[in-house]
Tab-separated table of C-alpha atoms in Angstrom:
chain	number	residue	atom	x	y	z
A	1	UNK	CA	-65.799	33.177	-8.518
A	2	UNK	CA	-68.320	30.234	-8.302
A	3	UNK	CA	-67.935	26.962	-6.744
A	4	UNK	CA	-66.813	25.247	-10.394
A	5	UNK	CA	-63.795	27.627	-10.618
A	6	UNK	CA	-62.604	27.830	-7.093
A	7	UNK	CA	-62.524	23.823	-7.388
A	8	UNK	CA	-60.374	23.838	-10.457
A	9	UNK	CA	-57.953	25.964	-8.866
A	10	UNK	CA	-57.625	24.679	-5.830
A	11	UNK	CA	-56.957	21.393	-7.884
A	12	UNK	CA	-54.329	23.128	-9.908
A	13	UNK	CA	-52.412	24.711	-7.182
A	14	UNK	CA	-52.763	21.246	-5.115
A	15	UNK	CA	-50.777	19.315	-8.127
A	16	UNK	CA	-48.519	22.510	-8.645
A	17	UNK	CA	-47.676	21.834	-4.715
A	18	UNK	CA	-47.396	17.900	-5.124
A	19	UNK	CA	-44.811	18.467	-8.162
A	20	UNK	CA	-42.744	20.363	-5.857
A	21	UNK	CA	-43.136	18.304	-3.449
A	22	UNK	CA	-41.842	15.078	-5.285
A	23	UNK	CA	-38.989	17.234	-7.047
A	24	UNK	CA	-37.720	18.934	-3.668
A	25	UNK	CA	-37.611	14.925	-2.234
A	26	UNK	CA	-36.387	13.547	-5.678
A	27	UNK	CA	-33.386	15.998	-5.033
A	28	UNK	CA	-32.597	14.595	-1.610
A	29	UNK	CA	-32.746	11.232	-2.850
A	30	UNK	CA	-30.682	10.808	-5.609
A	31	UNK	CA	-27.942	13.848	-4.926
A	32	UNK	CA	-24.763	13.198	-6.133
A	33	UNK	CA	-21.406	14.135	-5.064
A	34	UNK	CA	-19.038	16.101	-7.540
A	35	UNK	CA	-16.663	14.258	-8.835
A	36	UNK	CA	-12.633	14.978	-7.512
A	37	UNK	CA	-11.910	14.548	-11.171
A	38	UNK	CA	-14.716	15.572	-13.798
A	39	UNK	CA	-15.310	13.343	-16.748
A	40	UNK	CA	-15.584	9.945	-17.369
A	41	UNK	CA	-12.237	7.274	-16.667
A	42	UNK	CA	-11.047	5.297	-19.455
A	43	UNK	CA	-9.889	1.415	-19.187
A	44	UNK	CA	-5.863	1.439	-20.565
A	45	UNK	CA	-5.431	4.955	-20.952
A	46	UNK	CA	-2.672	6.552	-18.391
A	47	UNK	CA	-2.637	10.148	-17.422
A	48	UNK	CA	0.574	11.778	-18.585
A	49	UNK	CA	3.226	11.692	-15.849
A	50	UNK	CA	1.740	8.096	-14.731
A	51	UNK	CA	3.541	5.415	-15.920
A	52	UNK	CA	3.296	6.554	-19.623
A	53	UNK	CA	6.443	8.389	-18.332
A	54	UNK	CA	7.820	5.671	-17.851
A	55	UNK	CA	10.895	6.876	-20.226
A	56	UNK	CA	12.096	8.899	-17.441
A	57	UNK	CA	12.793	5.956	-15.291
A	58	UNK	CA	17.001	5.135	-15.675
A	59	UNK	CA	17.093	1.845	-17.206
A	60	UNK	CA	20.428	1.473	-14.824
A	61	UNK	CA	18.032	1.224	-11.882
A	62	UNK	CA	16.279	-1.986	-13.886
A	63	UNK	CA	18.824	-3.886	-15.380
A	64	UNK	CA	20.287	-5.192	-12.250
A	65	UNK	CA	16.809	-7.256	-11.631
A	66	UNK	CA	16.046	-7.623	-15.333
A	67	UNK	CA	15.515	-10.701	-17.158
A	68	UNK	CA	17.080	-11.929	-20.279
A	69	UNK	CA	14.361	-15.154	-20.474
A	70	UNK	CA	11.518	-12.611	-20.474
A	71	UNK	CA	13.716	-10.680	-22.915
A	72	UNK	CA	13.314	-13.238	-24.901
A	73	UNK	CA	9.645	-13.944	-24.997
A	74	UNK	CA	9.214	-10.124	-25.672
A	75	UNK	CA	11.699	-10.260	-28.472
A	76	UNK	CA	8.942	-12.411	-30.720
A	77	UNK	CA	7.620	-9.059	-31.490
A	78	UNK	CA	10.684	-8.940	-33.329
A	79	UNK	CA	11.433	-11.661	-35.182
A	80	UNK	CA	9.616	-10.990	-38.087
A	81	UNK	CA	12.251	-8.253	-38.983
A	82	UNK	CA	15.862	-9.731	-36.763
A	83	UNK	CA	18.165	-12.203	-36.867
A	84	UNK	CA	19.711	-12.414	-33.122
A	85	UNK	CA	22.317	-15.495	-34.148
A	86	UNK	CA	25.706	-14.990	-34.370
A	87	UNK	CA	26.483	-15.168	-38.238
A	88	UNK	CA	22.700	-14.669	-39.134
A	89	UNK	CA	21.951	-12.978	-42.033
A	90	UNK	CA	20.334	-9.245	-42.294
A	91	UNK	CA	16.618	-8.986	-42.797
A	92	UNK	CA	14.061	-6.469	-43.294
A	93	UNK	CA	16.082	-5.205	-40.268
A	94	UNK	CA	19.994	-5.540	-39.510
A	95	UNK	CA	21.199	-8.481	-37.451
A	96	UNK	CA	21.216	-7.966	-33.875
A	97	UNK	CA	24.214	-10.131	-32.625
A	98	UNK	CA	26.618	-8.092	-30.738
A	99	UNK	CA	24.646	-4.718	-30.832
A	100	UNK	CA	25.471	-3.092	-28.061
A	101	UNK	CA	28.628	-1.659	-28.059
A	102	UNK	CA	28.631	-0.941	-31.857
A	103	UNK	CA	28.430	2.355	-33.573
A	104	UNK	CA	24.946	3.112	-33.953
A	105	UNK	CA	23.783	3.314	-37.446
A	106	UNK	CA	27.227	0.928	-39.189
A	107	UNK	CA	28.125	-2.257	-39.799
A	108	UNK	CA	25.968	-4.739	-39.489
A	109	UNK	CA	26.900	-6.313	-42.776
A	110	UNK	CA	26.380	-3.076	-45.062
A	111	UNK	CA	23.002	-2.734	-43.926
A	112	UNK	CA	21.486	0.051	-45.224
A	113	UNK	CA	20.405	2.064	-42.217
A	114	UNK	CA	18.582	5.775	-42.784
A	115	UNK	CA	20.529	8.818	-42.748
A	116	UNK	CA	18.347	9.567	-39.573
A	117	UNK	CA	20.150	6.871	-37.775
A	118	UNK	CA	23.582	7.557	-38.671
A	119	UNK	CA	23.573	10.989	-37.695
A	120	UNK	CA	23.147	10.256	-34.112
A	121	UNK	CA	26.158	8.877	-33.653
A	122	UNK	CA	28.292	7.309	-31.042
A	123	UNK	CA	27.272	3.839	-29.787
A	124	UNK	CA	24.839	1.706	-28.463
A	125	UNK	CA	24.689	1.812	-24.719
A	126	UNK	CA	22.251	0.919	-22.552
A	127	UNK	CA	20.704	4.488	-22.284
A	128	UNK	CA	20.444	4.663	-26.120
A	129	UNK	CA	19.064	1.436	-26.175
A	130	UNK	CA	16.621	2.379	-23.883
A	131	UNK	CA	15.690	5.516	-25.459
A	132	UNK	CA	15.581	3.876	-29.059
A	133	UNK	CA	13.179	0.746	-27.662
A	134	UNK	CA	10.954	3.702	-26.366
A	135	UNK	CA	10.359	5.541	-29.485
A	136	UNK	CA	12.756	4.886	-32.588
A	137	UNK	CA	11.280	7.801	-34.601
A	138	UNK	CA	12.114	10.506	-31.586
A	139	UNK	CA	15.062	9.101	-30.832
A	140	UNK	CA	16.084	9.755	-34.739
A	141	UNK	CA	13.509	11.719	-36.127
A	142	UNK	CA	13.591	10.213	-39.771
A	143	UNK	CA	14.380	6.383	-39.249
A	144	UNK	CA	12.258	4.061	-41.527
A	145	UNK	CA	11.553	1.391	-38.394
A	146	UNK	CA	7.613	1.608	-37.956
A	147	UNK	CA	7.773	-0.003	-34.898
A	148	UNK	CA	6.185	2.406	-32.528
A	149	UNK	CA	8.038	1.430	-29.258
A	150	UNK	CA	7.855	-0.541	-26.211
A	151	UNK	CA	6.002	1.857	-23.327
A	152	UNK	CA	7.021	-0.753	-20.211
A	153	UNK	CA	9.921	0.142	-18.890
A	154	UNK	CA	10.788	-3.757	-17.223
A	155	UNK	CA	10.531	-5.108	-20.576
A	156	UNK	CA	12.549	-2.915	-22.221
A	157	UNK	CA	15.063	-3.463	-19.046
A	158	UNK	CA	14.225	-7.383	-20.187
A	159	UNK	CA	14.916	-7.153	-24.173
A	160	UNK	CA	18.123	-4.998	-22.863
A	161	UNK	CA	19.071	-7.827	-20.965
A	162	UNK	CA	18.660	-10.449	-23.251
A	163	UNK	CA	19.846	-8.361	-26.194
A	164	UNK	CA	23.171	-7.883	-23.917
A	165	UNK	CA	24.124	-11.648	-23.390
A	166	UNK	CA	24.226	-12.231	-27.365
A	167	UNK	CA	27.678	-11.338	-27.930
A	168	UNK	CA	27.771	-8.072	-26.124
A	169	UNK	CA	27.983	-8.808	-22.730
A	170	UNK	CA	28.770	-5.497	-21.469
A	171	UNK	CA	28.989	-4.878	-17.870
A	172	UNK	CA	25.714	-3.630	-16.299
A	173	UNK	CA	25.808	0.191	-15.211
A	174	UNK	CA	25.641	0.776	-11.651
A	175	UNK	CA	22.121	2.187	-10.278
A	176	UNK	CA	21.794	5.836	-9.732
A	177	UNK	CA	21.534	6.963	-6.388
A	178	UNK	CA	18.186	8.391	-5.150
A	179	UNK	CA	17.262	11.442	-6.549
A	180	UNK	CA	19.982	11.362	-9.241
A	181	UNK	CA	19.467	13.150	-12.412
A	182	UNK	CA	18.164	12.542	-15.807
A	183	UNK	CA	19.991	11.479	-18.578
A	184	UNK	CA	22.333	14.289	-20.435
A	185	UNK	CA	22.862	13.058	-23.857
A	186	UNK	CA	20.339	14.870	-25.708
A	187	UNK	CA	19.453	11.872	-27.909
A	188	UNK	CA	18.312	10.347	-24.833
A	189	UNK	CA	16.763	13.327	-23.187
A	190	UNK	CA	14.728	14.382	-25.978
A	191	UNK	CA	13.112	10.873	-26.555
A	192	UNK	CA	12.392	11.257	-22.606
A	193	UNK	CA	10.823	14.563	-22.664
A	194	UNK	CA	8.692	13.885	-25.633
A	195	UNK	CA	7.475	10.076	-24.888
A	196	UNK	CA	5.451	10.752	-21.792
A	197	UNK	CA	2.215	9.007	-22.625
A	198	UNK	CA	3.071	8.648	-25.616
A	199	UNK	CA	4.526	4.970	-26.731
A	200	UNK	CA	2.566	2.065	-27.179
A	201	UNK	CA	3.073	-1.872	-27.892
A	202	UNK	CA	3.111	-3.165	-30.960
A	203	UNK	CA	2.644	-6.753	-31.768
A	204	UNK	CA	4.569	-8.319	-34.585
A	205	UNK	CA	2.456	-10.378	-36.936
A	206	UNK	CA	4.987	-11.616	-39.714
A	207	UNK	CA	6.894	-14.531	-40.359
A	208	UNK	CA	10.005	-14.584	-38.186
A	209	UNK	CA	12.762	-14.165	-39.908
A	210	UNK	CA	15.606	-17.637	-40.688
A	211	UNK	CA	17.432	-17.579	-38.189
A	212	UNK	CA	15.202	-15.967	-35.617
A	213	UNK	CA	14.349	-17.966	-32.094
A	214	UNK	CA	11.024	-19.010	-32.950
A	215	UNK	CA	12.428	-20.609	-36.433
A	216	UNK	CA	16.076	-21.495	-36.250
A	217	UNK	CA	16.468	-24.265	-33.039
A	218	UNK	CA	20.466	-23.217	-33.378
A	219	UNK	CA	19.863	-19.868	-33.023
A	220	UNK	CA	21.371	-18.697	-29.419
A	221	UNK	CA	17.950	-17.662	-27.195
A	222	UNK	CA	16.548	-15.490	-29.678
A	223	UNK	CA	14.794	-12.006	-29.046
A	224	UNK	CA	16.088	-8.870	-28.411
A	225	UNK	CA	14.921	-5.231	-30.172
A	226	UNK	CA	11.455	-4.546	-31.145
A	227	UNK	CA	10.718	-3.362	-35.026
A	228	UNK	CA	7.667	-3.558	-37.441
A	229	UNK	CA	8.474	-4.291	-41.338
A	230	UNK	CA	10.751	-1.017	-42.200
A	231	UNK	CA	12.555	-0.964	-45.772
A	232	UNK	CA	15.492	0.964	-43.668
A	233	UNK	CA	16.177	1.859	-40.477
């Protein structure tokens, strides 16, 4: 080889050595860990079995520190569909005065609730309150109420509470000991199965109904279940 040739290679295999150089130090430099959990975390969004599982909590072991007042605020997501006064008059949803206790799916003034709802049967407790405030359409797989659920467990422990004192007033269950098990109606255990991660809140837009808190100053309190605009229950 002559003198021009050996020069470009020795230029060539002195950047080829530089490159490596610079890549082998780029490495150490800016290494990264792997990640515990791959992918990228997401503001809002729960992993299932977090609190989105929040269904499986007994709504006995809230009640006893729930409160009716912030029942009441949360029941505004309500009002566009429910009357809570005693005497008030049905709306796009039934009357809510003295639910719980009542036969689930009757009454109310000949309100015309979905089949879906009547054939649960037996009445409102504070389980099947609790499951229905979760998810109406998997606690009766058919009901008309849009309403997609409330996914915090101390407010629906709070619209329980409220909902109780207008002219219920059932006694409060006792809390479950540690450790105690699940619920074994299956109207309650399937909406707590299949509503891990899976309810959401849903803000109520419409005009409160007449005789709703927000409206009606004689109204007692005002607030207690959640619904969106259904023809039917």
């Amino acid at each position: 080889m002559d003198d021009r040739t050996n020069t470009i290679f020795g230029w060539a295999l002195a950047a080829a050595g530089t490159a490596l150089g610079l890549s082998i130090a780029g490495g150490m430099l800016f290494h990264g860990e792997r990640p515990e959990k791959p992918g990228y975390a997401i503001e809002g969004v729960e992993e299932a079995g977090g609190e989105g599982g929040a269904a499986a909590v007994p709504i006995a072991s809230l009640l006893g520190s729930a409160d009716p007042a912030k029942g009441a605020e949360v029941f505004k997501k309500c009002a566009a569909c429910h009357t809570i006064n005693q005497g008030g008059a049905n709306g796009i949803g039934p009357n809510l005065y003295g639910t719980l206790g009542e036969p689930i799916g009757q009454g109310k003034g000949g309100f015309a609730f979905s089949d879906a709802l009547k054939s649960v049967g037996g009445n409102w407790d504070f389980e099947k309150m609790n499951a229905w405030l979760t998810s109406p359409r998997k606690f009766a797989n058919g009901t008309k109420m849009t309403f997609a659920g409330l996914g915090n467990a101390e407010d629906r422990a709070n619209i329980i509470a409220y909902l109780n004192q207008q002219g219920s007033n059932l006694p409060l269950p006792a809390a479950p000991a540690a450790g105690a098990a699940a619920p074994t109606d299956p109207a309650v255990a399937n909406v707590t199965e299949a509503t891990k991660g899976d309810t959401a809140d849903l803000a109520n837009t419409g005009t409160p109904a007449s005789g709703a808190p927000s409206v009606d100053p004689a109204a007692k309190e005002d607030k207690a279940l959640g619904a969106t605009p259904p023809a039917k229950q």
